[in-house]
Coordinates of N, CA and C in Angstrom, one line a residue:
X1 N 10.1 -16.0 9.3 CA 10.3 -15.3 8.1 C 10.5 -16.2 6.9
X2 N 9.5 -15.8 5.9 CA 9.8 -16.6 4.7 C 11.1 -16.5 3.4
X3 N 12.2 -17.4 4.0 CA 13.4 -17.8 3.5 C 13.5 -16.8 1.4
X4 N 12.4 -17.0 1.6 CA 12.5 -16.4 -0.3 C 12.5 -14.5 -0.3
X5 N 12.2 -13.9 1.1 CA 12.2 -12.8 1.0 C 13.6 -12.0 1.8
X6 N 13.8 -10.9 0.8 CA 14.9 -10.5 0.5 C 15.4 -9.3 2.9
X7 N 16.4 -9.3 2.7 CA 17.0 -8.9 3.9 C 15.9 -7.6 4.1
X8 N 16.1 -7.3 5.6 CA 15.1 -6.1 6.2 C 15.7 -4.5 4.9
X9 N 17.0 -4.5 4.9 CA 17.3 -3.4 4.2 C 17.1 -3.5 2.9
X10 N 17.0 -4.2 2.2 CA 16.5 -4.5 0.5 C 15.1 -4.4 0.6
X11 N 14.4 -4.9 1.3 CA 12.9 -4.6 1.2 C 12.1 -3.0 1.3
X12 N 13.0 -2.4 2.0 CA 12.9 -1.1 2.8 C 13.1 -0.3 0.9
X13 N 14.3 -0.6 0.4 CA 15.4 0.0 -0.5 C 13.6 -0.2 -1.6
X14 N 13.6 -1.8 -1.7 CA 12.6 -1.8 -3.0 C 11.5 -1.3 -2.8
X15 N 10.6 -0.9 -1.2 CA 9.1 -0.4 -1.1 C 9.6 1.0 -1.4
X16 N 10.6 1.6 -1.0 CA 10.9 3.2 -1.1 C 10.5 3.5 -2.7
X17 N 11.6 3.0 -3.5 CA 12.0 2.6 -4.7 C 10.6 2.8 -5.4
X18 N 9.6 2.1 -5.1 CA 8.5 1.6 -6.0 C 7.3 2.3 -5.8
X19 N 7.4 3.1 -4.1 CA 6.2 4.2 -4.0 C 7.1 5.7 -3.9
X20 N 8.3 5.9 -4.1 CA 8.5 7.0 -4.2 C 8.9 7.7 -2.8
X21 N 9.0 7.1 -1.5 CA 8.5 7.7 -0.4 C 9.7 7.4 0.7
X22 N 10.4 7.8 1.1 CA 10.9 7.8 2.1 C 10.9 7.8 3.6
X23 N 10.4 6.2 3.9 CA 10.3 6.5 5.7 C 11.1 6.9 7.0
X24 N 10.3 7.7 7.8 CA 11.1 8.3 8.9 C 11.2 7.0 9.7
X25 N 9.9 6.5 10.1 CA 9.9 5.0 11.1 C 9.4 4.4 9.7
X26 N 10.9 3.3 9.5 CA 11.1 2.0 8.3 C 10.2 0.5 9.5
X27 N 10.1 0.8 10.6 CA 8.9 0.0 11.0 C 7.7 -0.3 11.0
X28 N 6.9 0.7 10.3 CA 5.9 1.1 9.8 C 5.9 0.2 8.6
X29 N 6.5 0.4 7.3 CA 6.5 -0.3 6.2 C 6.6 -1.4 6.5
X30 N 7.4 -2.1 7.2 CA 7.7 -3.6 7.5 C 6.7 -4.2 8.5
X31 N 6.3 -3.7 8.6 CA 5.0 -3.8 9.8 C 3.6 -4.6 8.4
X32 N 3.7 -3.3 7.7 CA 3.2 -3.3 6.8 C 2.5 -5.1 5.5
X33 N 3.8 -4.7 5.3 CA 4.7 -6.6 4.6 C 4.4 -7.6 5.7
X34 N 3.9 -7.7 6.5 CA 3.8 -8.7 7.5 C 2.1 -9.3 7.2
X35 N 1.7 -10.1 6.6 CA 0.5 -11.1 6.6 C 0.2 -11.4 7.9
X36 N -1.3 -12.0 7.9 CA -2.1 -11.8 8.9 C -1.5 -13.5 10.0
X37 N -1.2 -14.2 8.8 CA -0.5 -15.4 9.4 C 1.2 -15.4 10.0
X38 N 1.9 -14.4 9.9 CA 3.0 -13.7 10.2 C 3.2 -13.2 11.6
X39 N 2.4 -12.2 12.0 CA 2.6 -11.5 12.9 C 1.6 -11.1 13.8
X40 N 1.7 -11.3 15.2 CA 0.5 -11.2 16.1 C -0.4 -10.1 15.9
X41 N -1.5 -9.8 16.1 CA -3.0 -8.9 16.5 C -2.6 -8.6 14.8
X42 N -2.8 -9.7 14.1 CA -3.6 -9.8 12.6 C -2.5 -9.1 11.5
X43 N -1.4 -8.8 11.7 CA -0.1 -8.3 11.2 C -0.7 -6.7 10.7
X44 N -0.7 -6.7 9.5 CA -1.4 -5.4 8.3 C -2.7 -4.9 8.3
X45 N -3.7 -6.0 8.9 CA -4.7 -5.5 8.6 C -5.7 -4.6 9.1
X46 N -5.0 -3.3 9.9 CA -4.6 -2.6 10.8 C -4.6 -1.2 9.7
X47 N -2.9 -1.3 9.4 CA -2.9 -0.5 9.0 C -3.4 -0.5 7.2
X48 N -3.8 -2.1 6.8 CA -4.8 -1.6 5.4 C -5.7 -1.0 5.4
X49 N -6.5 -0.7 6.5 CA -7.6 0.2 6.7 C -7.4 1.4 6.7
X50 N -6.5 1.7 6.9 CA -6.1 3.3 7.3 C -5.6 3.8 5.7
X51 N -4.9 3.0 5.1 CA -4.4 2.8 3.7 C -5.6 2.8 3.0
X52 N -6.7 1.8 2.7 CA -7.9 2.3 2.3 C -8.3 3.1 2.5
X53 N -8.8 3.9 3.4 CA -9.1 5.0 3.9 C -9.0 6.5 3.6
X54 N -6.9 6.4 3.5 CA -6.4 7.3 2.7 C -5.9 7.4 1.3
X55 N -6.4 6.3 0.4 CA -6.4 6.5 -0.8 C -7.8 6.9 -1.1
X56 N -8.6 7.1 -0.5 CA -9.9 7.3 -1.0 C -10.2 8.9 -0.9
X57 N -9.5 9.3 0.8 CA -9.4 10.3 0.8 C -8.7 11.4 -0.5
X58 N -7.4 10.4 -0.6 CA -6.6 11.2 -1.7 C -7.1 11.4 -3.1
X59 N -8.1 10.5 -3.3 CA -8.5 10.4 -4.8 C -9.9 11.4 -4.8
X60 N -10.6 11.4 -3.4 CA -11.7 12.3 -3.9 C -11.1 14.2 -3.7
X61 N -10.2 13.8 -2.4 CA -9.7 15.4 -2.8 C -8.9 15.6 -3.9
X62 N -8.3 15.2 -4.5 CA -7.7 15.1 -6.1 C -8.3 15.5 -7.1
X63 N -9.6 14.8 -6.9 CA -10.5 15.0 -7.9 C -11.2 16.3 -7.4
X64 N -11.6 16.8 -6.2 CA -12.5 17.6 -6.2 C -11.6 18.8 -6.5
X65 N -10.4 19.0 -5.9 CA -9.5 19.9 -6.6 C -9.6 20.5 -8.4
X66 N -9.7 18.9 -9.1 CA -9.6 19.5 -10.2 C -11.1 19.5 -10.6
X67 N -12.4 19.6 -9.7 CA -13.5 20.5 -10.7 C -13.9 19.3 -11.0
X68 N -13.4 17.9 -10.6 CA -14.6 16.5 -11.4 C -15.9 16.3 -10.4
X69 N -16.5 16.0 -11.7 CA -17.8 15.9 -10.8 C -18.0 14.6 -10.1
X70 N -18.8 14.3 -8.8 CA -19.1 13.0 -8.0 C -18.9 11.9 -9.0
X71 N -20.0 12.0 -10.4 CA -19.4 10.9 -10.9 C -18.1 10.2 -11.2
X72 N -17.7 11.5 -11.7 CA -16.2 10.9 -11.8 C -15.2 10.7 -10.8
X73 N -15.3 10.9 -9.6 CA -15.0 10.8 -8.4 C -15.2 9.2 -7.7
X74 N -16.6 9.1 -8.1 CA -17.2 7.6 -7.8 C -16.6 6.5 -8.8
X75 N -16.7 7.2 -10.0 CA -15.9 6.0 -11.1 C -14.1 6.0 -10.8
X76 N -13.4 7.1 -10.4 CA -12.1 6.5 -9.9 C -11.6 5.9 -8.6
X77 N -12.7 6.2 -8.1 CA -13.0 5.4 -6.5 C -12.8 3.5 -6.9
X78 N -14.0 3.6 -7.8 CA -14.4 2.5 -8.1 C -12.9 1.7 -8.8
X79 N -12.6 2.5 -9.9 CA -11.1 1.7 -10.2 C -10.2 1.7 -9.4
X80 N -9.9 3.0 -9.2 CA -8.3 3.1 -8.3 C -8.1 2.3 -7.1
X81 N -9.3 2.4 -6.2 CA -9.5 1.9 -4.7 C -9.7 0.5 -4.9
X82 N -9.9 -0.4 -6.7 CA -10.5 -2.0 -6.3 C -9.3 -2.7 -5.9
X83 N -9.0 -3.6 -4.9 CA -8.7 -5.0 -4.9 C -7.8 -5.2 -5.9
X84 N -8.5 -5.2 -7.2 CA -8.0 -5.7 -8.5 C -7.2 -4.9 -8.9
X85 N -7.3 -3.6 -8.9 CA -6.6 -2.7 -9.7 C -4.8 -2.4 -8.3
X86 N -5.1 -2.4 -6.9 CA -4.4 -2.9 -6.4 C -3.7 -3.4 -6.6
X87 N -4.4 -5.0 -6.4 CA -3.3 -5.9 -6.4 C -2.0 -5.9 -7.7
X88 N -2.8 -5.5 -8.8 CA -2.2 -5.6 -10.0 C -0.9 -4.2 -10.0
X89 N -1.0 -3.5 -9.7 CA -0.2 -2.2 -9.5 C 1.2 -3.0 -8.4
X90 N 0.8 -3.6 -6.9 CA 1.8 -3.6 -6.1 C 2.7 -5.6 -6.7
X91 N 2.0 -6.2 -7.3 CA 2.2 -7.1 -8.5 C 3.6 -6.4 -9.4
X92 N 2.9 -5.6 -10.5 CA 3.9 -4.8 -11.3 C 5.3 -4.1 -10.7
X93 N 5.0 -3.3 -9.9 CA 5.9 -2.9 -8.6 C 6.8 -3.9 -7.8
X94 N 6.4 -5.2 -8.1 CA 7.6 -6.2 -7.1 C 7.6 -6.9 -5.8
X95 N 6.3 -6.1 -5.1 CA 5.9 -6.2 -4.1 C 6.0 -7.2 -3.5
X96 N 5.5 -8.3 -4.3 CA 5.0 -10.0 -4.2 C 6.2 -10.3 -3.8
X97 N 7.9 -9.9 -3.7 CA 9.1 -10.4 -3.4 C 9.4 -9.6 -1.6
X98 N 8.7 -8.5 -1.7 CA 8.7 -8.3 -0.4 C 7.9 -8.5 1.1
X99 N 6.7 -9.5 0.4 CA 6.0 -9.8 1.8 C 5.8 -10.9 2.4
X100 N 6.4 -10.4 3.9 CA 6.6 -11.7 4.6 C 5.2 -12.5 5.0
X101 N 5.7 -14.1 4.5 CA 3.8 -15.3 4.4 C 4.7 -16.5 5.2
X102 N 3.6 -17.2 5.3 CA 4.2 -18.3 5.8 C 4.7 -19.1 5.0
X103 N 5.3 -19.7 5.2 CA 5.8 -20.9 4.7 C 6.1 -21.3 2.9
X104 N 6.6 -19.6 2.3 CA 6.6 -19.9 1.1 C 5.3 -20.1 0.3
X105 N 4.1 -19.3 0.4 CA 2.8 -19.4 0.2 C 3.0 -18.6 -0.9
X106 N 2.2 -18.4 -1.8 CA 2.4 -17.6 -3.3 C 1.2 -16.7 -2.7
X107 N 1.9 -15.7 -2.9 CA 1.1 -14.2 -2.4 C -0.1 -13.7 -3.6
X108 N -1.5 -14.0 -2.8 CA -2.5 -14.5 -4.0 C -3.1 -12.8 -4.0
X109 N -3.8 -12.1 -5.1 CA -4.4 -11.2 -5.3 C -4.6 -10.6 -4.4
X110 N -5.9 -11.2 -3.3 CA -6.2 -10.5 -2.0 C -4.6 -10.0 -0.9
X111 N -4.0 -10.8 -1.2 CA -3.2 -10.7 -0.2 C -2.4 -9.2 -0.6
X112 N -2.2 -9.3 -1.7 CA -1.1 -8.2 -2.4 C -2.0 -6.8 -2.1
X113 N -3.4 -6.9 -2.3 CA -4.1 -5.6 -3.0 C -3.8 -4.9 -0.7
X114 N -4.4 -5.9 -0.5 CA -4.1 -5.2 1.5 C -2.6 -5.2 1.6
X115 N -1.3 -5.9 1.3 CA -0.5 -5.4 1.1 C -0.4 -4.1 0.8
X116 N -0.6 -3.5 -0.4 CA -0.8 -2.4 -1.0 C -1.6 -1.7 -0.1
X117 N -2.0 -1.7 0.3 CA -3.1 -0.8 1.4 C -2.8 -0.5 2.5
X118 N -2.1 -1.6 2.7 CA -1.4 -1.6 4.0 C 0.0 -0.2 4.0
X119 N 0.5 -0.6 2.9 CA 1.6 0.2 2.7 C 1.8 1.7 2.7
X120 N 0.1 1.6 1.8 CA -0.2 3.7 1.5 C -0.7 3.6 3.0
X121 N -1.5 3.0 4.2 CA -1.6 3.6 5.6 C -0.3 4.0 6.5
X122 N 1.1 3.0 6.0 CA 2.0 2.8 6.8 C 3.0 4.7 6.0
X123 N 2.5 5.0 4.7 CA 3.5 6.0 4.1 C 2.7 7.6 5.0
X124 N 0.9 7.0 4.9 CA 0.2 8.0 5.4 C 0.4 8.8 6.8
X125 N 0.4 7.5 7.6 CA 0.9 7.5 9.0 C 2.3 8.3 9.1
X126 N 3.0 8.0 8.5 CA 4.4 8.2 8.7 C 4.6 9.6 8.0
X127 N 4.0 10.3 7.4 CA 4.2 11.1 6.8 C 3.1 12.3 7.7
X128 N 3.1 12.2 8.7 CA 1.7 12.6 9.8 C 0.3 13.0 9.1
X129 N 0.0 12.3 8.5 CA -1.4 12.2 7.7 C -1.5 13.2 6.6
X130 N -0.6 13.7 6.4 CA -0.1 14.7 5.5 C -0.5 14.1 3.8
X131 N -1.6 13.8 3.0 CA -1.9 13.8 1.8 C -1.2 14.6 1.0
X132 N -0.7 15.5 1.2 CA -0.2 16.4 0.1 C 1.4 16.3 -0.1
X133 N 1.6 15.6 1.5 CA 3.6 15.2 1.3 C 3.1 13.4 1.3
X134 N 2.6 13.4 0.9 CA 2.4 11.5 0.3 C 2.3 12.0 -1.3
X135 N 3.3 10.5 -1.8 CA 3.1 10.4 -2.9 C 1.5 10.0 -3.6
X136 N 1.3 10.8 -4.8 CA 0.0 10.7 -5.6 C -0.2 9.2 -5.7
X137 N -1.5 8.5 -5.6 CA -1.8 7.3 -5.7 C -1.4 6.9 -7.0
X138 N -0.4 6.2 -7.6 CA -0.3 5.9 -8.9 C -0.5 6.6 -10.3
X139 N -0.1 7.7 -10.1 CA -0.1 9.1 -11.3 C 0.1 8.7 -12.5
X140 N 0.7 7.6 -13.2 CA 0.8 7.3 -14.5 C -0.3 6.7 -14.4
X141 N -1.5 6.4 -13.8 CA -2.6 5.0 -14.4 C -4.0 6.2 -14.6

């Protein structure tokens, strides 16, 4: 465990904190925070797919709810779901203080944005795939 990141309960306190969401299994999230150089069978990148997965789900049912058309569905795909717009949201959020790397490694873009993906699979899961009791993907952006 890398010495700069904060106790199992503070991490738990700041991922709640920052996506709004309260875990039933807080192993999931932590599971989550674990990089591919961390933790055996590839740590997160597991459940970043599932986190990909279900933000995309959530954004196209979101949208089709409110009447947007594919285009616009495909253009918030294109923003909401990038890497970039990721990484930069779970960045702003603090995130970067909660995930366990090796050896004090500076948690680079890629790493944060599957962080972040990792996280919405671990809230999805945990929440039994329930989209509508998961918090909205980032509602102020």
């Amino acid at each position: 465990m890398n010495p700069a990141v904060p106790p199992r309960d503070d991490i738990l306190i700041e991922i709640e904190k920052a996506t709004g969401y309260t875990f039933t299994n807080p192993s999931l999230c932590l599971k989550a925070l674990q990089t591919a150089g961390c933790a055996a069978a590839g740590g997160q990148k597991s459940l970043a797919q599932v986190g990909d997965a279900a933000l995309r789900l959530a954004l196209v049912t979101i949208g089709y709810g409110k009447g947007a058309s594919r285009g616009q569905i495909d253009s918030a795909l294109r923003t909401k779901a990038s890497n970039s717009h990721l990484a930069d949201q779970g960045f702003e959020r603090g995130f970067d203080g909660c995930v366990y790397r090796i050896g004090g490694v500076d948690v680079s873009m890629k790493m944060m944005a599957t962080a972040v993906q990792a996280v919405l699979g671990a809230v999805f899961l945990d929440c039994n795939k329930n989209i509508y009791r998961s918090p909205t993907p980032y509602p102020d952006d």
